[in-house]
XYZ file of C-alpha atoms in Angstrom:
538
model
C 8.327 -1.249 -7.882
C 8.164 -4.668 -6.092
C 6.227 -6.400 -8.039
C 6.814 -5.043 -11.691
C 9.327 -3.133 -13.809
C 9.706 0.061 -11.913
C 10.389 -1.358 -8.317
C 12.941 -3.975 -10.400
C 14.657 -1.344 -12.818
C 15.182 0.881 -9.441
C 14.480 0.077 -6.121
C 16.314 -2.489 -3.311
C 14.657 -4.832 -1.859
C 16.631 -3.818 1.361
C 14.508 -0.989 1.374
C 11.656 -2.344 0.278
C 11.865 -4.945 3.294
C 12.665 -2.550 5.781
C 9.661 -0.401 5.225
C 7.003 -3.420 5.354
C 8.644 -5.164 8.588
C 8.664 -2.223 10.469
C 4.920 -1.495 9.584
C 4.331 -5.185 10.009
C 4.967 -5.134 13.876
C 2.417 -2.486 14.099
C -0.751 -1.148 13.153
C -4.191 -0.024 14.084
C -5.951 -2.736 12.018
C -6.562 -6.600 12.982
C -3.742 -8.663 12.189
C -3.518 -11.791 10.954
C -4.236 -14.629 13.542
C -1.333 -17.452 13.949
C -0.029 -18.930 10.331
C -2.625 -21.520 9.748
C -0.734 -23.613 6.797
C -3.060 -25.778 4.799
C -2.061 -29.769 5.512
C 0.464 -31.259 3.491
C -1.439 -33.511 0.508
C -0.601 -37.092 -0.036
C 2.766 -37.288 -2.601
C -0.025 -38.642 -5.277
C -1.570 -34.522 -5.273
C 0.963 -32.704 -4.242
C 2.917 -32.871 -7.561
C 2.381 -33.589 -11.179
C 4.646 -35.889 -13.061
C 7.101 -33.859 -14.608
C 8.593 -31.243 -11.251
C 11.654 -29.288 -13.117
C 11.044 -27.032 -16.191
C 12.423 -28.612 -19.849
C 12.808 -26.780 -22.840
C 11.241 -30.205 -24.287
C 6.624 -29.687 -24.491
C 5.320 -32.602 -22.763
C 2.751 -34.018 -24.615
C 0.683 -36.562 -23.342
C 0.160 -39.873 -25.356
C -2.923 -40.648 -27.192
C -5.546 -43.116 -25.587
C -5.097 -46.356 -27.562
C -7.847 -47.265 -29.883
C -9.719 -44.089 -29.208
C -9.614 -40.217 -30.700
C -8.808 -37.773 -27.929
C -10.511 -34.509 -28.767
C -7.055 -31.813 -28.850
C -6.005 -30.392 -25.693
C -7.238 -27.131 -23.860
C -10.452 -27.141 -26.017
C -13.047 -27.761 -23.247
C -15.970 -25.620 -23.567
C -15.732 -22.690 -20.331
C -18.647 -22.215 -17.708
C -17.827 -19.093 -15.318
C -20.071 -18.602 -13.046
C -20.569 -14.661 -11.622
C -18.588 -15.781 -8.322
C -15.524 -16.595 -10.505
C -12.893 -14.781 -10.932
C -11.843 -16.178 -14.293
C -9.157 -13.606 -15.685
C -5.933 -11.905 -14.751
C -8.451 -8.489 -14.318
C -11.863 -10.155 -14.324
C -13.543 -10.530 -17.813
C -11.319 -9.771 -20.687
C -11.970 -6.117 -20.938
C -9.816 -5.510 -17.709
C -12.476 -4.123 -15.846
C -11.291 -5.841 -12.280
C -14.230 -5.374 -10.946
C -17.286 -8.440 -9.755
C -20.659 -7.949 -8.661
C -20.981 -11.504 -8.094
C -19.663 -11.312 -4.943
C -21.372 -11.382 -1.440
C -19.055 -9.305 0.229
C -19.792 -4.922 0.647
C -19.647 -2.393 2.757
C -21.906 -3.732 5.177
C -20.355 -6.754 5.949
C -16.883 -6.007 4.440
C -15.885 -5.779 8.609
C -16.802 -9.203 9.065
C -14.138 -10.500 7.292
C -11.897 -13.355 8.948
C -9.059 -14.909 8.057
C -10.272 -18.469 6.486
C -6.650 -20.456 5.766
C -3.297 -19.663 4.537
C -1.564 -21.199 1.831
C 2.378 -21.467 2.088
C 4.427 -20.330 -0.528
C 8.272 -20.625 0.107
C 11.102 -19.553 -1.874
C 11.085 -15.850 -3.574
C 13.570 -13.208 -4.026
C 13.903 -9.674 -4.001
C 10.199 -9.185 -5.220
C 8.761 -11.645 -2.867
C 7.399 -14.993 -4.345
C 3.619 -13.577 -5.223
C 3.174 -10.583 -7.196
C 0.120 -11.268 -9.481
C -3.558 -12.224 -8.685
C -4.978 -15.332 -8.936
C -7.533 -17.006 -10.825
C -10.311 -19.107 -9.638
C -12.904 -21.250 -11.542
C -15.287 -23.470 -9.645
C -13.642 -24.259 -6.219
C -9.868 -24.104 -7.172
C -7.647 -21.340 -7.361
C -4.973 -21.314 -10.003
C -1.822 -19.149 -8.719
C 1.474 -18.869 -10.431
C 4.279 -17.265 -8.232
C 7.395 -15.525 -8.967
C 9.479 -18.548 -9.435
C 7.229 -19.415 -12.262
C 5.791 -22.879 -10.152
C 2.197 -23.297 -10.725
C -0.194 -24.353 -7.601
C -3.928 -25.552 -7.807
C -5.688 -24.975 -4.295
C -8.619 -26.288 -2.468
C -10.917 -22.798 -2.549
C -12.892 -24.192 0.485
C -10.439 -25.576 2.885
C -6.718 -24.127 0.687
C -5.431 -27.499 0.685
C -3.455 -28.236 -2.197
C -4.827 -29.875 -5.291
C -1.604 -30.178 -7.563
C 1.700 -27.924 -7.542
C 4.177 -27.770 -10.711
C 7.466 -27.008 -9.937
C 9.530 -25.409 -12.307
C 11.349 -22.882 -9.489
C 13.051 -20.190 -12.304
C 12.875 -17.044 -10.708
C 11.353 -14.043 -12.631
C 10.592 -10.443 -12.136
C 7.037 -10.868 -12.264
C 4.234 -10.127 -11.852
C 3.706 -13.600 -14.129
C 0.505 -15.206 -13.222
C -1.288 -17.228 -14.571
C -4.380 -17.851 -17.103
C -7.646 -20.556 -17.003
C -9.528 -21.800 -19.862
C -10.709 -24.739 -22.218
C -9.743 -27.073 -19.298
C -6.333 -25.742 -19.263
C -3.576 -23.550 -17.017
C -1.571 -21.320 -19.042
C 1.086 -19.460 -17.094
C 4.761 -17.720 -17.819
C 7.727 -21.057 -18.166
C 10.607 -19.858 -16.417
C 10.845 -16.410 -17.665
C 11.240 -17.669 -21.412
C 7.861 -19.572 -22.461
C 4.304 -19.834 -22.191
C 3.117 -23.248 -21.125
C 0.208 -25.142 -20.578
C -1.304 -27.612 -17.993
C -4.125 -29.304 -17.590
C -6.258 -28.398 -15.043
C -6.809 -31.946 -13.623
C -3.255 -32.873 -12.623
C -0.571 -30.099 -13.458
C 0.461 -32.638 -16.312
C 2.339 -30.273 -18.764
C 1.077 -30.475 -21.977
C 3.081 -27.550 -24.339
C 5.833 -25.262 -23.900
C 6.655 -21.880 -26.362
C 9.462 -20.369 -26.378
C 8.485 -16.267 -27.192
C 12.218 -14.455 -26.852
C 12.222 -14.066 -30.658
C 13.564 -10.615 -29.923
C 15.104 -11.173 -26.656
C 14.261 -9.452 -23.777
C 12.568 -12.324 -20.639
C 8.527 -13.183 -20.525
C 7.473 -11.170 -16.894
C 3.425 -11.403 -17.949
C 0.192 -12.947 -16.902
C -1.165 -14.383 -20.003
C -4.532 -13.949 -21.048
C -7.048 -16.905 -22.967
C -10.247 -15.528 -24.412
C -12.157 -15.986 -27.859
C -9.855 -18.745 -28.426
C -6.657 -17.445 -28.117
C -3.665 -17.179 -25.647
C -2.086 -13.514 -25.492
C 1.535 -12.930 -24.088
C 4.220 -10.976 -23.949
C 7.723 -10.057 -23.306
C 9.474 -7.147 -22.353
C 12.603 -6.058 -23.084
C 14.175 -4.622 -19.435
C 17.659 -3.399 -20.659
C 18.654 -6.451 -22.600
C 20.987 -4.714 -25.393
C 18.946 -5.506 -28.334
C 16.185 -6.488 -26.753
C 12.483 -5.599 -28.330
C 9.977 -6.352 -26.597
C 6.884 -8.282 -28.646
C 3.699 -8.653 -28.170
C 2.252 -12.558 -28.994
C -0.865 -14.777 -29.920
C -0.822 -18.453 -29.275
C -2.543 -21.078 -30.103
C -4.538 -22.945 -27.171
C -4.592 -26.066 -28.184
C -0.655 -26.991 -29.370
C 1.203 -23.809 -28.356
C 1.468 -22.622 -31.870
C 2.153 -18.544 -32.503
C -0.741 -17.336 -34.418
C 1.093 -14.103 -34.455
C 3.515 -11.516 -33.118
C 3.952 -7.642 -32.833
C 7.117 -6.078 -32.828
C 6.625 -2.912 -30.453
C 9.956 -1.094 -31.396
C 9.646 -0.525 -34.978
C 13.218 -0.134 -35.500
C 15.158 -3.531 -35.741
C 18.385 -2.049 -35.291
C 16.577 -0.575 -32.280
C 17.828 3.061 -33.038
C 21.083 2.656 -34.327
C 22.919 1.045 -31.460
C 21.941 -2.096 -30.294
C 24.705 -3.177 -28.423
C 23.303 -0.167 -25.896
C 19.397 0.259 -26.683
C 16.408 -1.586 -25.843
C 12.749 -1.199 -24.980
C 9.139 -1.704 -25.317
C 7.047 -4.897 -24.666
C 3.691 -5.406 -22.470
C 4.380 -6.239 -18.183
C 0.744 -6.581 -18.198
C -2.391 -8.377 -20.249
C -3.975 -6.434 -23.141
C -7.600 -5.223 -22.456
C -9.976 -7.054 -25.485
C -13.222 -6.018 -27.224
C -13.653 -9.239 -28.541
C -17.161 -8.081 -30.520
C -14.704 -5.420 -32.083
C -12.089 -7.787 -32.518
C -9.330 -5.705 -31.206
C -6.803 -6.132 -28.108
C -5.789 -2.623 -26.281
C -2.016 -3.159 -25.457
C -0.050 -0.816 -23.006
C 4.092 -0.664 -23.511
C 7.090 -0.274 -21.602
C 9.834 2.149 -21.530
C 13.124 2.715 -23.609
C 16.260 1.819 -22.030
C 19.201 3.632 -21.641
C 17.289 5.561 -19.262
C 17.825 8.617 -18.435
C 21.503 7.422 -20.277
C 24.506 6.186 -20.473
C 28.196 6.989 -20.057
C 28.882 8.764 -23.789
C 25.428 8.584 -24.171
C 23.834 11.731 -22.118
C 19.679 12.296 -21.976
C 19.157 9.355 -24.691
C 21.150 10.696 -27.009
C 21.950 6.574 -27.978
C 18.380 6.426 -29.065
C 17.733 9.455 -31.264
C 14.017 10.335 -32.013
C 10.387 9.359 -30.756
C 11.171 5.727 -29.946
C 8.291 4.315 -31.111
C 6.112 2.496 -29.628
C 7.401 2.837 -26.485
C 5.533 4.280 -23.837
C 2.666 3.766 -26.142
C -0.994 2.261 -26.005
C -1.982 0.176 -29.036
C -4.707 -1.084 -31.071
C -3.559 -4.608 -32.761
C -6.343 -6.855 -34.615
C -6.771 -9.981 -32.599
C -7.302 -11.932 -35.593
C -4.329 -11.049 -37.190
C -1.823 -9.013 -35.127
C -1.536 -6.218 -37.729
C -1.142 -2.561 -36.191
C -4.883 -0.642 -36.162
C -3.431 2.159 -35.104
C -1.552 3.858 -32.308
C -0.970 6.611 -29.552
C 3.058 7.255 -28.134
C 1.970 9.375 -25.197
C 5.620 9.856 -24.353
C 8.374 9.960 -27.440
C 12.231 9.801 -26.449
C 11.169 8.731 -22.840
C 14.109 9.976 -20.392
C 12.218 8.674 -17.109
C 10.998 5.122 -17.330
C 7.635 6.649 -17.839
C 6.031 3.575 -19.254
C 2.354 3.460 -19.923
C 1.606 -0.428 -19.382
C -2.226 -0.664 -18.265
C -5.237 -0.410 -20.137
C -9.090 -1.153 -19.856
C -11.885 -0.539 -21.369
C -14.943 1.822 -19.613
C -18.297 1.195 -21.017
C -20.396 4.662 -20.293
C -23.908 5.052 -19.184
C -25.131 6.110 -23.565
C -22.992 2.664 -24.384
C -20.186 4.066 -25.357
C -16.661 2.801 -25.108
C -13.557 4.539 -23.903
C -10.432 3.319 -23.778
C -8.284 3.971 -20.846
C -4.267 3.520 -20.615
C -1.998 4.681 -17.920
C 1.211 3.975 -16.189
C 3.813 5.289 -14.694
C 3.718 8.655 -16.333
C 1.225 9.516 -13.851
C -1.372 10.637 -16.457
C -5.006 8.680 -16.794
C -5.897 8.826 -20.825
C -9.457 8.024 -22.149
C -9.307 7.961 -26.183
C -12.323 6.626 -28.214
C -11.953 3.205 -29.943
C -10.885 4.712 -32.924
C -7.547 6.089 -30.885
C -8.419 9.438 -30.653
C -7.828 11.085 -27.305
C -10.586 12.639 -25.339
C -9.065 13.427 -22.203
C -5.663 13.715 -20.599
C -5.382 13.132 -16.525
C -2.958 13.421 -14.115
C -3.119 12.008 -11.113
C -0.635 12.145 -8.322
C 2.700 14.746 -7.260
C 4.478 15.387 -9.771
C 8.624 17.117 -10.433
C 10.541 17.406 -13.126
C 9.077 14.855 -14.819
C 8.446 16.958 -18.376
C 11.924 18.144 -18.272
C 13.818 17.261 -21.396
C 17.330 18.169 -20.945
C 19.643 18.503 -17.733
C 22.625 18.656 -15.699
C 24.078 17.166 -12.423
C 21.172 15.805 -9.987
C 17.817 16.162 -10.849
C 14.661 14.316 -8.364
C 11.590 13.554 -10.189
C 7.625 12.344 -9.768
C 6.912 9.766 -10.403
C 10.147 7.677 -10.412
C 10.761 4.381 -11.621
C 8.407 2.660 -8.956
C 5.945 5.729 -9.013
C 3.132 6.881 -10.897
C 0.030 4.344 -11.879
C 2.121 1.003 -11.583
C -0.733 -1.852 -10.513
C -3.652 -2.751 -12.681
C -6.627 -0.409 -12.403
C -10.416 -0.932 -12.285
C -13.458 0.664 -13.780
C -17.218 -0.173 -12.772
C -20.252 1.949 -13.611
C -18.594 4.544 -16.276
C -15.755 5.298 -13.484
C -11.688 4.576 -13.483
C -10.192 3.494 -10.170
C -5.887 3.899 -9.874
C -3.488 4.018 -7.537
C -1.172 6.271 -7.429
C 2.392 5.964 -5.672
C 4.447 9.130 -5.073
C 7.525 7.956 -5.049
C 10.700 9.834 -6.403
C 13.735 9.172 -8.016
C 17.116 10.592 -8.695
C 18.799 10.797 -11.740
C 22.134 11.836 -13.425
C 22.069 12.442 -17.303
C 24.196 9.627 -18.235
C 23.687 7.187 -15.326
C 21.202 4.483 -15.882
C 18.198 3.958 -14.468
C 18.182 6.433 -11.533
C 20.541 7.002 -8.452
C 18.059 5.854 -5.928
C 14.201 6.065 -5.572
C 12.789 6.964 -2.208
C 10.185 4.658 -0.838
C 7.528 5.914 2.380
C 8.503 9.631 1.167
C 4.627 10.615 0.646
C 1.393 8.520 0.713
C 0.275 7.081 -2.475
C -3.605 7.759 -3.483
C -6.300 6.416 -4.527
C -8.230 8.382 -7.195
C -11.492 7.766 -8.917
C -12.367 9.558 -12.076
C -14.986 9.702 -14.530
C -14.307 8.062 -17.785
C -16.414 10.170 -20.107
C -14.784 13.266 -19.407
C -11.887 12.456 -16.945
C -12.943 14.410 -14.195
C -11.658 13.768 -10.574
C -14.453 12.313 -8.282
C -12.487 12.078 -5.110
C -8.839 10.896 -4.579
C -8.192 9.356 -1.003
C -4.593 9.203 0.968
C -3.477 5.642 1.634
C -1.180 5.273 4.786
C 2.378 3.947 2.534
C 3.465 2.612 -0.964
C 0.167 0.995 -2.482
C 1.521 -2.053 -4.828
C -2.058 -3.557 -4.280
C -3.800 -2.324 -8.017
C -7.561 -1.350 -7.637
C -10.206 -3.994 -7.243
C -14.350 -3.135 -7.437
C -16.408 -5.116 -5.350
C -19.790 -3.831 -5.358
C -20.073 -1.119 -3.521
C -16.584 -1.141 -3.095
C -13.082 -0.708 -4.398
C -10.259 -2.888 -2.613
C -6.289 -2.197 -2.527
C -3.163 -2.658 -0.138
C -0.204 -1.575 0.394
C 3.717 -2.837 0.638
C 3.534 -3.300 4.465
C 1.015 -5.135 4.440
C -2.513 -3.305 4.936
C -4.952 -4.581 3.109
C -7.609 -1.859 2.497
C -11.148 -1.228 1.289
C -12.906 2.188 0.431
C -16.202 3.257 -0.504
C -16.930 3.117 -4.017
C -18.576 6.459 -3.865
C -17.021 8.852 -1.592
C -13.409 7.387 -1.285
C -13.571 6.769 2.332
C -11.727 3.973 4.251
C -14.096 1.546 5.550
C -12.206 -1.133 6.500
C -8.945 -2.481 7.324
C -6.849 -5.731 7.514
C -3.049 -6.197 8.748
C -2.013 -9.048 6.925
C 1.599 -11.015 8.553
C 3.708 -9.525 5.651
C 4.261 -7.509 2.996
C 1.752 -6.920 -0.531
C 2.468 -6.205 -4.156
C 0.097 -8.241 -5.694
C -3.595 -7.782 -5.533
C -6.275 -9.873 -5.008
C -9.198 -11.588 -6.906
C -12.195 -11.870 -4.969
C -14.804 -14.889 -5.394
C -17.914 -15.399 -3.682
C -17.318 -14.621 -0.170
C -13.786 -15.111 -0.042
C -11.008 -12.068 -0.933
C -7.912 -13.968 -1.830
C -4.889 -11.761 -1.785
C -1.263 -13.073 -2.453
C 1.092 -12.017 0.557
C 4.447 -12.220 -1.412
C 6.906 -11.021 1.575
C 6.746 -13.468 4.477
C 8.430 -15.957 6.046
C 7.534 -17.830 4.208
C 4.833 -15.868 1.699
C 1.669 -16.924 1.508
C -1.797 -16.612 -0.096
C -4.471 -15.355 2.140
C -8.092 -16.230 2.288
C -10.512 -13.631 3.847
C -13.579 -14.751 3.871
C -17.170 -13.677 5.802
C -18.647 -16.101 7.973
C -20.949 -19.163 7.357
């Protein structure tokens, strides 16, 4: 997938770029006006003080003669038309109802400013969702730089340049008067909110593998993550930080093997691509985990066979305590995984008696809702699907999902019901080449498909015109996405149908966060990329 492990593991970005150009130089929705690039702050803004990522934490000296209360401690104040987390609130939910925007003025929307973001690679230089507190929005793009932004006008406040490319999505994280965002694919780091000034750097490749999360701050703590992509040896891990100096509270192994099944020199897997979902009253953090690698195999090494039994926890969704990282329990929804069918999302639905369900999905193309305790209730999938339970074969075999199909941007839930997207994308594979001989992008239109989280029935499910990268996003009365070529989209909540329809001046496979008026949606493939403010008139 573009923006996360699928489009990486798989896809070109040849292809990818060749579908959302020729889309963007069409359309039968209003384009984007002329680039309108925010003015260029004085040098004394535009940058902190350190530009270029160090191994070395930066920390600032101590006022003279005075105590200086520790760092990233400041007491929070979100106000209803923030958007203060990667997926809203810490629960995942993605979904505001402090917002003033719905379906009866959603086709007002205008294009407000553009903020440039150059630089990028194959994935673009955006593939996350920002954050915004107050009147700035925090962003962290794909070459791990971190930019503060004017909400009002999208001049620039600060920008920290680090520019180390990573897969993404990344992102970043606000809280305690503090930025926390992924260091150049190997750390967690954190600013301060005034200036950019760097304050800590962690390195978190205990096990290996690269950092490719947003982190998450809430009840005090900083969660991250890495993930192993086919790093030999590599186990991905899931992490706890301290906000104040950095420090790891904890960590969780997710491959419970440490000679990762025998043969490290060819195996890897597991790790998180996306932020956990957190009953904080409960004290636990819902964690979603990637793939095993070989996939499907390797030369010698047919179907797996490197990696002999269930894998665990790969393709798995966990309960860890927050307090102290230990295993509560856990759920492998596919063992000995032969089809990158990770299962890295999760969010909690609250129903209409109170009652919490967990849900996790992925790329398996299957919605799960289990009770708190981890015991499944209900088992949906969503989507085409081919092949995809096969076990054992020979020669060429296409399967749905592929590697950049199935559930693969975050989801939302509002009002006891789950909103994915689905992309029906296949892939080829051989039993002992890895990761796929090709995945077909624009094949079939991906989906949008609401279902009810107390018994995972299918409400509606809605054709979207391409490859929807864009995640689900409630905003009252309705539920936003986009798709690679651009379209930005929004459907009603109830019945699923289109309502209204933007053509942005490139390509999407981030999705947005949405704050008062304003829908802020990162345009990762342009020239240059961009962030885009929508916003309904004054």
């Amino acid at each position: 997938m573009p923006t996360l492990g699928a489009m990486r593991k798989g896809a070109t970005a040849l292809a990818t770029a060749a579908l959302f150009l020729a889309a963007c130089r069409g359309g039968d929705v209003a384009p984007d006006p002329a680039p309108t690039t925010a003015p260029t702050p004085p040098a004394s803004e535009a940058t902190p003080t350190a530009e270029t990522a160090t191994p070395a934490p930066a920390t600032p000296s101590p006022t003279a003669g005075a105590a200086r209360p520790a760092p990233c401690t400041a007491p929070d104040s979100f106000a209803p038309g923030d958007w203060p987390h990667a997926n809203y609130d810490p629960a995942g939910s993605r979904a505001t109802f402090g917002s003033s925007i719905d379906s009866g003025n959603v086709g007002s929307l205008q294009v407000a400013w553009r903020y440039e973001l150059p630089g990028g690679g194959a994935f673009g230089i955006a593939a996350t969702t920002p954050i915004v507190v107050g009147n700035t929005v925090y962003l962290g793009d794909l070459q791990t730089n971190v930019h503060a932004i004017d909400l009002e006008t999208g001049n620039r406040r600060w920008m920290h340049r680090v520019e180390m490319w990573t897969y993404g999505p990344s992102g970043v994280a606000v809280g305690g008067g503090c930025v926390f965002a992924n260091l150049g694919g190997y750390a967690i780091a954190a600013y301060r909110t005034l200036d950019g000034e760097r304050l800590w750097d962690t390195k978190i490749l205990d096990f290996g593998g690269a950092v490719n999360f947003q982190p998450l701050v809430a009840g005090g703590t900083v969660f991250a993550a890495t993930s192993s992509l086919s790093q030999p040896g590599a186990r991905g891990a899931l992490y706890a930080l301290d906000p104040s100096t950095g420090d790891v509270r904890w960590s969780f192994n997710t491959i419970l093997s440490e000679d990762v099944w025998g043969n490290p020199d060819i195996n890897s897997g597991g790790g998180a691509w996306y932020p956990p979902a957190l009953d904080l009253e409960a004290g636990v953090s819902y964690w979603g985990t990637s793939n095993p690698y070989p996939y499907p195999g390797t030369e010698g090494y047919p179907l797996g066979s490197s990696r002999p039994g269930d894998n665990r926890w790969t393709d798995s969704i966990l309960a860890v305590d927050i307090a102290t990282g230990e295993l509560r329990w856990g759920v492998q929804h596919i063992p000995h995984d032969i089809f990158d069918r990770d299962a890295v999302l999760a969010a909690l639905a609250t129903l209409e008696d109170g009652r919490t369900v967990v849900i996790s999905t992925g790329k398996l193309g299957r919605v799960f809702g289990l009770d708190p305790d981890g015991r499944v209730l209900w088992d949906t999938p969503v989507g085409l699907h081919q092949n995809d339970d096969v076990t054992e074969f020979e020669g060429e075999i296409e399967v749905m999902p592929g590697n950049a199909g199935g559930v693969v941007t975050p989801i939302a839930v509002a009002d006891g019901v789950v909103y994915v997207v689905v992309v029906n994308a296949p892939t080829k594979y051989r039993p002992d080449v890895p990761e796929g001989v090709g995945t077909s992008l624009g094949v079939h239109p991906s989906q949008m498909v609401a279902i009810d989280a107390s018994n995972g029935e299918i409400l509606w499910e809605t054709d979207l015109p391409g490859d929807a990268f864009g995640g689900a996003t409630v905003v009252n009365d309705l539920v936003f996405t986009s798709v690679i070529t651009g379209v930005i989209l929004a459907l009603d909540r109830d019945t699923g149908d289109i309502v209204w329809g933007h053509q942005a001046a490139g390509g999407i496979n981030g999705w947005p966060a949405v704050a008062g008026d304003t829908v802020l949606v990162p345009v990762g493939f342009g020239e240059p990329g961009f962030l885009l403010a929508l916003r309904l008139p004054r």
